[in-house]
Short mmCIF file of C-alpha atoms and ligand atoms in Angstrom, two decimals:
data_model
loop_
_atom_site.label_atom_id
_atom_site.label_comp_id
_atom_site.label_asym_id
_atom_site.label_seq_id
_atom_site.Cartn_x
_atom_site.Cartn_y
_atom_site.Cartn_z
CA MET A 177 0.03 0.05 -0.01
CA ILE A 178 1.20 3.54 -0.89
CA GLN A 179 1.12 5.83 2.34
CA SER A 180 -1.17 8.76 1.71
CA ARG A 181 -0.12 12.31 2.61
CA HIS A 182 -2.70 12.32 5.34
CA GLU A 183 -1.31 9.03 6.87
CA HIS A 184 2.18 10.33 6.52
CA TYR A 185 1.16 13.55 8.42
CA LEU A 186 -0.57 11.50 11.18
CA SER A 187 2.47 9.51 11.73
CA LEU A 188 4.65 12.70 11.98
CA PHE A 189 2.19 14.78 14.00
CA PRO A 190 -0.12 12.33 15.89
CA THR A 191 -1.21 14.82 18.46
CA GLU A 192 -2.13 17.93 16.36
CA PRO A 193 -5.89 18.97 16.32
CA ALA A 194 -7.89 17.81 13.46
CA PHE A 195 -8.25 21.35 12.05
CA ARG A 196 -4.59 21.57 11.38
CA TRP A 197 -4.81 19.06 8.68
CA LYS A 198 -7.74 20.87 7.11
CA GLN A 199 -5.54 24.00 6.98
CA ILE A 200 -2.68 21.90 5.17
CA GLU A 201 -5.15 20.43 2.79
CA GLN A 202 -6.29 23.95 1.92
CA GLY A 203 -2.62 24.86 1.46
CA LEU A 204 -2.16 22.02 -1.07
CA PHE A 205 -4.83 23.65 -3.27
CA SER A 206 -3.67 27.14 -2.78
CA PHE A 207 -1.11 29.09 -4.80
CA ALA A 208 1.60 27.73 -2.64
CA SER A 209 4.39 26.03 -4.46
CA SER A 210 5.92 24.23 -1.66
CA TRP A 211 5.55 23.62 2.05
CA GLU A 212 7.76 26.67 2.80
CA ASP A 213 4.97 28.80 1.29
CA LEU A 214 2.37 27.69 3.99
CA THR A 215 3.41 30.43 6.41
CA ALA A 216 0.39 29.99 8.58
CA LEU A 217 1.95 26.72 9.96
CA SER A 218 3.99 26.86 13.07
CA LYS A 219 7.79 26.90 12.74
CA TYR A 220 8.00 23.38 14.36
CA MET A 221 5.60 22.13 11.59
CA ARG A 222 7.27 23.73 8.74
CA GLU A 223 10.59 22.27 10.03
CA ASN A 224 9.24 18.78 9.95
CA ILE A 225 6.67 18.63 7.35
CA GLY A 226 9.28 18.50 4.59
CA SER A 227 9.48 14.73 4.67
CA ILE A 228 5.97 14.38 3.08
CA PRO A 229 6.27 14.89 -0.53
CA TRP A 230 4.60 18.13 -1.63
CA MET A 231 3.66 16.36 -4.86
CA SER A 232 3.12 12.57 -5.49
CA VAL A 233 3.75 13.00 -9.27
CA THR A 234 6.94 14.26 -10.89
CA GLU A 235 7.19 15.61 -14.50
CA GLN A 236 8.98 13.37 -16.85
CA GLN A 237 8.17 14.96 -20.19
CA ILE A 238 6.00 17.72 -21.74
CA GLN A 239 4.69 17.83 -25.23
CA VAL A 240 2.90 20.76 -26.69
CA SER A 241 0.67 20.67 -29.76
CA ARG A 242 1.55 22.72 -32.84
CA ASN A 243 -1.17 25.26 -32.13
CA SER A 244 -0.21 25.05 -28.30
CA ASP A 245 -3.75 24.36 -27.30
CA THR A 246 -3.01 20.90 -26.08
CA HIS A 247 -0.27 20.03 -23.43
CA LYS A 248 0.54 16.54 -22.36
CA ALA A 249 2.59 15.67 -19.37
CA LEU A 250 4.17 12.30 -18.52
CA LEU A 251 4.27 12.07 -14.76
CA ARG A 252 6.31 9.62 -12.75
CA VAL A 253 4.45 8.07 -9.69
CA GLU A 254 5.67 5.78 -7.09
CA GLY A 255 6.92 2.33 -8.24
CA ASP A 256 8.68 4.05 -11.36
CA LYS A 257 5.50 4.01 -13.24
CA ASP A 258 4.44 6.77 -15.73
CA ILE A 259 0.87 8.19 -16.28
CA GLU A 260 -0.38 10.82 -18.68
CA THR A 261 -2.55 13.91 -18.19
CA VAL A 262 -3.53 16.50 -20.64
CA LEU A 263 -4.32 20.33 -20.53
CA MET A 264 -6.59 21.53 -23.33
CA ARG A 265 -7.89 25.11 -24.17
CA ASN A 266 -11.70 25.04 -24.10
CA LYS A 267 -14.42 27.26 -25.59
CA ARG A 268 -14.60 29.22 -22.37
CA GLU A 269 -11.08 30.77 -22.83
CA ALA A 270 -10.19 28.65 -19.92
CA TRP A 271 -8.55 25.03 -19.64
CA THR A 272 -9.93 21.73 -19.23
CA ILE A 273 -7.68 19.07 -17.85
CA CYS A 274 -7.95 15.26 -18.53
CA VAL A 275 -6.88 13.07 -15.72
CA SER A 276 -5.97 9.50 -15.24
CA SER A 277 -7.41 7.25 -12.63
CA GLN A 278 -5.36 4.04 -13.16
CA ILE A 279 -1.94 3.04 -14.46
CA GLY A 280 -3.23 1.26 -17.63
CA CYS A 281 -6.79 -0.31 -17.70
CA ALA A 282 -8.19 -3.69 -17.46
CA MET A 283 -11.09 -3.15 -19.88
CA ARG A 284 -9.21 -3.91 -22.99
CA CYS A 285 -11.55 -1.93 -25.36
CA GLY A 286 -10.21 -2.85 -28.82
CA PHE A 287 -9.81 0.77 -30.06
CA CYS A 288 -8.12 2.19 -26.95
CA ALA A 289 -4.35 2.28 -26.51
CA THR A 290 -4.49 2.33 -22.70
CA GLY A 291 -6.39 -1.03 -22.93
CA LYS A 292 -3.55 -2.64 -24.73
CA MET A 293 -1.32 -2.04 -21.60
CA GLY A 294 -3.44 -4.18 -19.31
CA LEU A 295 -3.94 -2.81 -15.64
CA ILE A 296 -0.85 -2.06 -13.61
CA ARG A 297 -2.42 -0.40 -10.62
CA ASN A 298 -4.93 1.96 -9.38
CA LEU A 299 -3.88 5.42 -8.84
CA THR A 300 -4.19 6.93 -5.21
CA THR A 301 -6.40 9.85 -4.25
CA ASP A 302 -3.21 11.93 -3.81
CA GLU A 303 -1.95 10.98 -7.41
CA ILE A 304 -5.30 11.92 -8.89
CA VAL A 305 -5.67 15.20 -7.18
CA ASP A 306 -2.01 16.07 -7.94
CA GLN A 307 -2.58 15.96 -11.67
CA TYR A 308 -4.84 18.88 -11.07
CA ARG A 309 -2.25 20.57 -8.82
CA TYR A 310 0.48 19.86 -11.19
CA TRP A 311 -1.50 21.73 -14.15
CA MET A 312 -2.22 24.52 -11.60
CA GLN A 313 1.66 24.92 -10.98
CA TYR A 314 2.29 24.60 -14.70
CA LEU A 315 -0.09 27.51 -15.60
CA LYS A 316 1.52 29.51 -12.86
CA ASP A 317 4.82 28.80 -14.30
CA HIS A 318 3.64 29.60 -17.93
CA PRO A 319 1.73 32.98 -17.33
CA GLU A 320 1.66 33.45 -21.14
CA LEU A 321 -0.95 30.57 -21.40
CA GLU A 322 -3.38 32.67 -19.45
CA GLY A 323 -6.68 31.46 -18.04
CA ARG A 324 -7.59 29.00 -15.33
CA ILE A 325 -8.58 25.67 -15.13
CA SER A 326 -12.34 25.51 -15.41
CA ASN A 327 -13.30 21.93 -16.26
CA ILE A 328 -11.98 18.42 -15.41
CA VAL A 329 -12.69 15.25 -17.32
CA PHE A 330 -11.84 11.81 -16.06
CA MET A 331 -11.01 10.62 -19.46
CA GLY A 332 -7.39 9.88 -19.26
CA MET A 333 -5.84 6.39 -18.72
CA GLY A 334 -7.94 3.85 -16.74
CA GLU A 335 -11.63 3.12 -15.75
CA PRO A 336 -12.52 5.58 -12.93
CA LEU A 337 -15.21 3.38 -11.54
CA ALA A 338 -12.90 0.48 -11.23
CA ASN A 339 -11.09 2.75 -8.79
CA TYR A 340 -14.32 3.94 -7.08
CA GLU A 341 -13.21 5.03 -3.76
CA ALA A 342 -10.00 6.96 -4.72
CA VAL A 343 -11.97 8.63 -7.55
CA LYS A 344 -14.70 9.61 -5.17
CA ASP A 345 -12.26 10.97 -2.65
CA ALA A 346 -10.44 12.89 -5.32
CA LEU A 347 -13.79 14.41 -6.53
CA ASN A 348 -14.86 15.48 -3.01
CA LEU A 349 -11.45 17.15 -2.45
CA ILE A 350 -11.51 19.04 -5.70
CA LEU A 351 -14.94 20.20 -5.13
CA LYS A 352 -14.08 21.33 -1.53
CA HIS A 353 -10.90 23.11 -2.27
CA THR A 354 -11.42 24.62 -5.72
CA ASP A 355 -13.96 26.83 -7.44
CA ILE A 356 -14.67 24.11 -10.03
CA GLY A 357 -18.38 23.14 -9.67
CA ARG A 358 -20.19 19.78 -10.18
CA THR A 359 -21.32 20.59 -13.71
CA ARG A 360 -17.78 21.28 -14.67
CA ILE A 361 -16.61 17.83 -13.87
CA THR A 362 -17.23 14.70 -15.99
CA VAL A 363 -16.42 11.22 -15.06
CA SER A 364 -16.33 8.93 -18.21
CA THR A 365 -17.07 5.24 -17.59
CA VAL A 366 -17.27 2.10 -19.82
CA GLY A 367 -20.34 1.22 -17.70
CA VAL A 368 -19.44 -0.64 -14.65
CA LEU A 369 -23.02 -1.48 -13.70
CA PRO A 370 -22.47 -2.47 -9.92
CA ARG A 371 -20.58 0.87 -9.37
CA LEU A 372 -23.26 2.78 -11.45
CA GLU A 373 -25.94 1.36 -9.11
CA GLN A 374 -23.75 2.24 -6.00
CA ILE A 375 -23.67 5.94 -7.19
CA LEU A 376 -27.51 5.91 -6.88
CA THR A 377 -27.36 5.24 -3.27
CA ASP A 378 -23.94 6.37 -2.04
CA LYS A 379 -24.51 9.69 -0.13
CA ASP A 380 -20.84 10.52 -0.47
CA TRP A 381 -20.85 10.35 -4.24
CA PRO A 382 -20.92 13.81 -5.48
CA HIS A 383 -23.20 14.40 -8.41
CA ILE A 384 -20.75 15.50 -11.01
CA ARG A 385 -21.66 14.77 -14.69
CA LEU A 386 -21.42 11.27 -15.89
CA ALA A 387 -20.51 10.07 -19.44
CA VAL A 388 -20.97 6.39 -20.43
CA SER A 389 -18.96 4.94 -23.32
CA LEU A 390 -21.83 3.35 -25.21
CA HIS A 391 -20.20 2.85 -28.58
CA SER A 392 -23.09 0.86 -29.87
CA ALA A 393 -26.70 0.12 -29.04
CA VAL A 394 -26.45 -3.15 -30.78
CA ALA A 395 -25.54 -5.77 -28.24
CA GLU A 396 -23.32 -7.79 -30.57
CA THR A 397 -21.32 -4.84 -31.94
CA ARG A 398 -20.83 -3.56 -28.35
CA LYS A 399 -19.47 -6.82 -27.29
CA GLN A 400 -17.17 -6.91 -30.18
CA ILE A 401 -15.58 -3.54 -29.49
CA VAL A 402 -15.99 -3.46 -25.68
CA PRO A 403 -15.05 -6.91 -24.48
CA THR A 404 -16.36 -6.35 -20.91
CA SER A 405 -19.92 -5.94 -22.34
CA TYR A 406 -22.46 -8.84 -21.94
CA ASP A 407 -25.80 -9.80 -23.44
CA ASP A 408 -28.22 -8.01 -21.17
CA PHE A 409 -25.92 -4.85 -20.67
CA LEU A 410 -27.91 -2.65 -22.78
CA PRO A 411 -31.35 -3.14 -21.28
CA LYS A 412 -29.57 -3.02 -17.75
CA LEU A 413 -28.01 0.29 -18.64
CA GLY A 414 -31.11 1.73 -20.10
CA ASP A 415 -32.90 0.85 -16.84
CA TRP A 416 -30.16 2.32 -14.61
CA ALA A 417 -30.08 5.40 -16.76
CA LYS A 418 -33.80 5.99 -16.23
CA ARG A 419 -33.37 5.71 -12.33
CA TYR A 420 -30.43 7.92 -12.39
CA LEU A 421 -32.09 10.69 -14.32
CA TYR A 422 -35.15 10.25 -12.25
CA ARG A 423 -33.24 10.99 -9.21
CA HIS A 424 -30.58 13.36 -10.29
CA GLY A 425 -31.58 14.65 -13.62
CA ASN A 426 -32.92 18.19 -14.33
CA ARG A 427 -32.46 20.71 -17.03
CA ARG A 428 -28.73 21.12 -16.29
CA HIS A 429 -28.12 17.50 -15.27
CA HIS A 430 -28.23 15.22 -18.21
CA LEU A 431 -26.35 11.93 -18.87
CA THR A 432 -23.82 11.78 -21.93
CA PHE A 433 -23.32 8.54 -24.10
CA GLU A 434 -20.07 8.63 -25.80
CA TYR A 435 -19.69 6.88 -29.09
CA VAL A 436 -16.41 6.56 -30.93
CA MET A 437 -17.10 6.42 -34.68
CA LEU A 438 -15.46 3.27 -36.25
CA LYS A 439 -15.60 2.82 -39.92
CA GLY A 440 -17.85 0.05 -40.96
CA VAL A 441 -18.34 -1.14 -37.40
CA ASN A 442 -20.70 1.10 -35.58
CA ASP A 443 -21.23 3.97 -38.03
CA THR A 444 -24.04 2.75 -40.24
CA PRO A 445 -27.64 4.13 -40.53
CA ASP A 446 -28.98 1.00 -38.76
CA GLN A 447 -26.50 1.54 -35.87
CA ALA A 448 -27.72 5.21 -35.72
CA ARG A 449 -31.36 4.21 -35.68
CA ALA A 450 -30.60 1.69 -32.86
CA LEU A 451 -28.98 4.42 -30.90
CA ALA A 452 -31.66 6.83 -31.25
CA LYS A 453 -34.19 4.20 -30.23
CA PHE A 454 -32.14 3.43 -27.11
CA VAL A 455 -31.58 7.06 -26.11
CA ASN A 456 -35.27 7.90 -26.69
CA ARG A 457 -36.49 5.33 -24.49
CA ILE A 458 -34.40 6.88 -21.56
CA GLY A 459 -34.83 10.65 -21.75
CA ASN A 460 -32.53 13.38 -20.99
CA VAL A 461 -29.50 12.06 -22.67
CA ARG A 462 -26.86 13.64 -25.04
CA VAL A 463 -24.73 11.77 -27.44
CA ASN A 464 -21.17 12.77 -28.11
CA LEU A 465 -19.68 11.30 -31.24
CA ILE A 466 -15.91 10.88 -30.90
CA PRO A 467 -14.08 10.69 -34.17
CA TYR A 468 -11.75 7.66 -33.75
CA ASN A 469 -7.97 8.57 -33.00
CA LEU A 470 -5.55 6.10 -34.53
CA THR A 471 -4.22 3.78 -31.96
CA GLY A 472 -3.31 0.82 -34.19
CA LEU A 473 -4.27 -0.90 -37.48
CA GLU A 474 -7.46 -2.62 -36.41
CA PHE A 475 -9.84 0.19 -36.89
CA GLU A 476 -10.29 3.19 -39.06
CA CYS A 477 -12.22 6.38 -38.31
CA SER A 478 -15.51 6.89 -40.00
CA THR A 479 -15.34 9.46 -42.90
CA ASN A 480 -16.77 13.01 -42.40
CA PRO A 481 -19.83 12.35 -44.70
CA THR A 482 -20.54 9.10 -42.66
CA ILE A 483 -20.37 11.02 -39.51
CA LYS A 484 -22.59 13.67 -40.86
CA ALA A 485 -25.20 11.04 -42.05
CA PHE A 486 -25.05 9.33 -38.66
CA LEU A 487 -25.69 12.82 -37.02
CA ASP A 488 -28.60 13.49 -39.51
CA VAL A 489 -30.34 10.21 -38.40
CA LEU A 490 -29.96 11.08 -34.77
CA GLN A 491 -31.16 14.63 -35.19
CA SER A 492 -34.23 13.42 -37.41
CA LYS A 493 -35.05 11.32 -34.30
CA HIS A 494 -34.69 14.40 -32.05
CA VAL A 495 -31.62 13.12 -30.32
CA ILE A 496 -29.28 15.90 -29.07
CA ALA A 497 -25.77 15.08 -30.44
CA THR A 498 -22.61 16.68 -30.92
CA THR A 499 -19.31 15.71 -32.36
CA ARG A 500 -16.33 16.05 -30.16
CA ARG A 501 -13.29 18.20 -31.34
CA THR A 502 -10.19 16.22 -31.80
CA MET A 503 -7.21 17.77 -29.93
CA GLY A 504 -3.76 17.06 -29.50
CA ASP A 505 -3.66 14.24 -31.93
CA ASP A 506 -0.28 15.35 -33.16
CA ILE A 507 1.25 14.67 -29.89
CA ASP A 508 -1.03 11.44 -29.11
CA ALA A 509 -2.79 13.18 -26.49
CA ALA A 510 -6.22 12.73 -28.13
CA CYS A 511 -8.85 10.31 -26.72
CA GLY A 512 -7.68 6.73 -26.46
CA GLN A 513 -4.21 7.58 -27.34
CA LEU A 514 -2.84 7.69 -23.71
CA ALA A 515 -0.54 4.87 -23.24
CA VAL A 516 2.98 4.57 -21.80
CA LYS A 517 5.44 2.14 -23.05
CA GLU A 518 6.96 -0.03 -20.34
CA LYS A 519 10.63 0.81 -20.00
CA THR A 520 12.83 -2.17 -20.85
CA SER A 521 14.63 -3.82 -17.94
CA ASP A 522 18.16 -2.61 -18.85
CA THR A 523 17.30 1.14 -18.72
N1 SAH B 70 -12.47 4.24 -19.12
C1 SAH B 70 -13.35 5.45 -19.46
C2 SAH B 70 -12.45 6.57 -19.91
C3 SAH B 70 -11.84 6.27 -21.20
S1 SAH B 70 -11.21 7.72 -22.34
C4 SAH B 70 -14.37 5.07 -20.47
O1 SAH B 70 -14.34 3.91 -20.94
O2 SAH B 70 -15.35 5.91 -20.65
C5 SAH B 70 -12.63 8.67 -22.65
C6 SAH B 70 -13.26 8.22 -24.03
O3 SAH B 70 -12.41 8.09 -25.18
C7 SAH B 70 -14.10 6.97 -24.02
O4 SAH B 70 -15.42 7.06 -24.32
C8 SAH B 70 -13.31 6.02 -24.72
O5 SAH B 70 -14.10 4.94 -25.28
C9 SAH B 70 -12.79 6.96 -25.80
N2 SAH B 70 -11.71 6.32 -26.66
C10 SAH B 70 -10.97 5.43 -26.32
N3 SAH B 70 -10.10 5.11 -27.33
C11 SAH B 70 -10.22 6.11 -28.39
C12 SAH B 70 -9.88 6.18 -29.69
N4 SAH B 70 -8.70 5.65 -30.06
N5 SAH B 70 -10.37 7.30 -30.32
C13 SAH B 70 -11.27 8.03 -29.80
N6 SAH B 70 -11.94 7.80 -28.65
C14 SAH B 70 -11.45 6.81 -27.81
#
């Protein structure tokens, strides 16, 4: 087990009053860049707290897209493993960050580069929130980039709901200590049904936005591209979605279905009709079509006219659908391109 910052703190200062940790936690999300900057702490504490790492992630490499609207960082975490996280300019003249929740992923979706790595381990809460803290520091160090982090998407490496507790704690910390509200955070999931059920009754789960990676409303096709899918996944998801929207839906709180456009696989008019039927049975759902970003030779992206025709079918059936902008594909930072090659043993 990796010791958390809080556990480390308790071992160093077992007798401090509880509010002290709250103060420190606030400091971690402030404009401070190191423990020394937390001047409100006592001298004794500042002298001793330095053995707790200020950051649980360290920068290994940064890549910037040609138009500099996408920055990808390779961050090293404990155990000599690397994760990727992305900073993207958004329409609000601010930045969206894309964070990872696991090193690798066990879901093995055929079109996703992270899936090819297998699962190495879950990230800790510290490692998840430190991706946000890392980008905060990065923007501070690059004032020319202007703008704050306004949105967070859990769409980096990993399946967030397969690391439920750490993701939940990270969400609650971010909501508590930053000005980013619940509608500006999206957790994207392949659709881990037991965890989706848990969300409905877990009073500590914050109701941020959820996006489910559907990719096909035809059972056979979904199983072909998302190997963790199963025969009655779609009716079960539909049933869950209705209950979720009944409890938590309102004009501002919808559910999103993501749909990666794979040429000749899930992009036909029949598939569009199946999707529209599935969505219309549920209610306040938006569809987000994602142009497939190349990760190997198995799949190709649907052509623009096919995507347009697919959208037309959805719109003719009154489904609200958008196409996601592809960003950072020149630095392999686009959806599904996050993967870290394992170092060879002699390096
Ligand atoms: N495990 C989560 C997060 C994955 S990344 C999930 O499954 O939702 C966010 C989105 O990018 C998902 O919808 C995922 O299916 C999609 N994606 C994965 N690989 C992709 C690729 N090569 N091109 C486009 N989208 C991809």
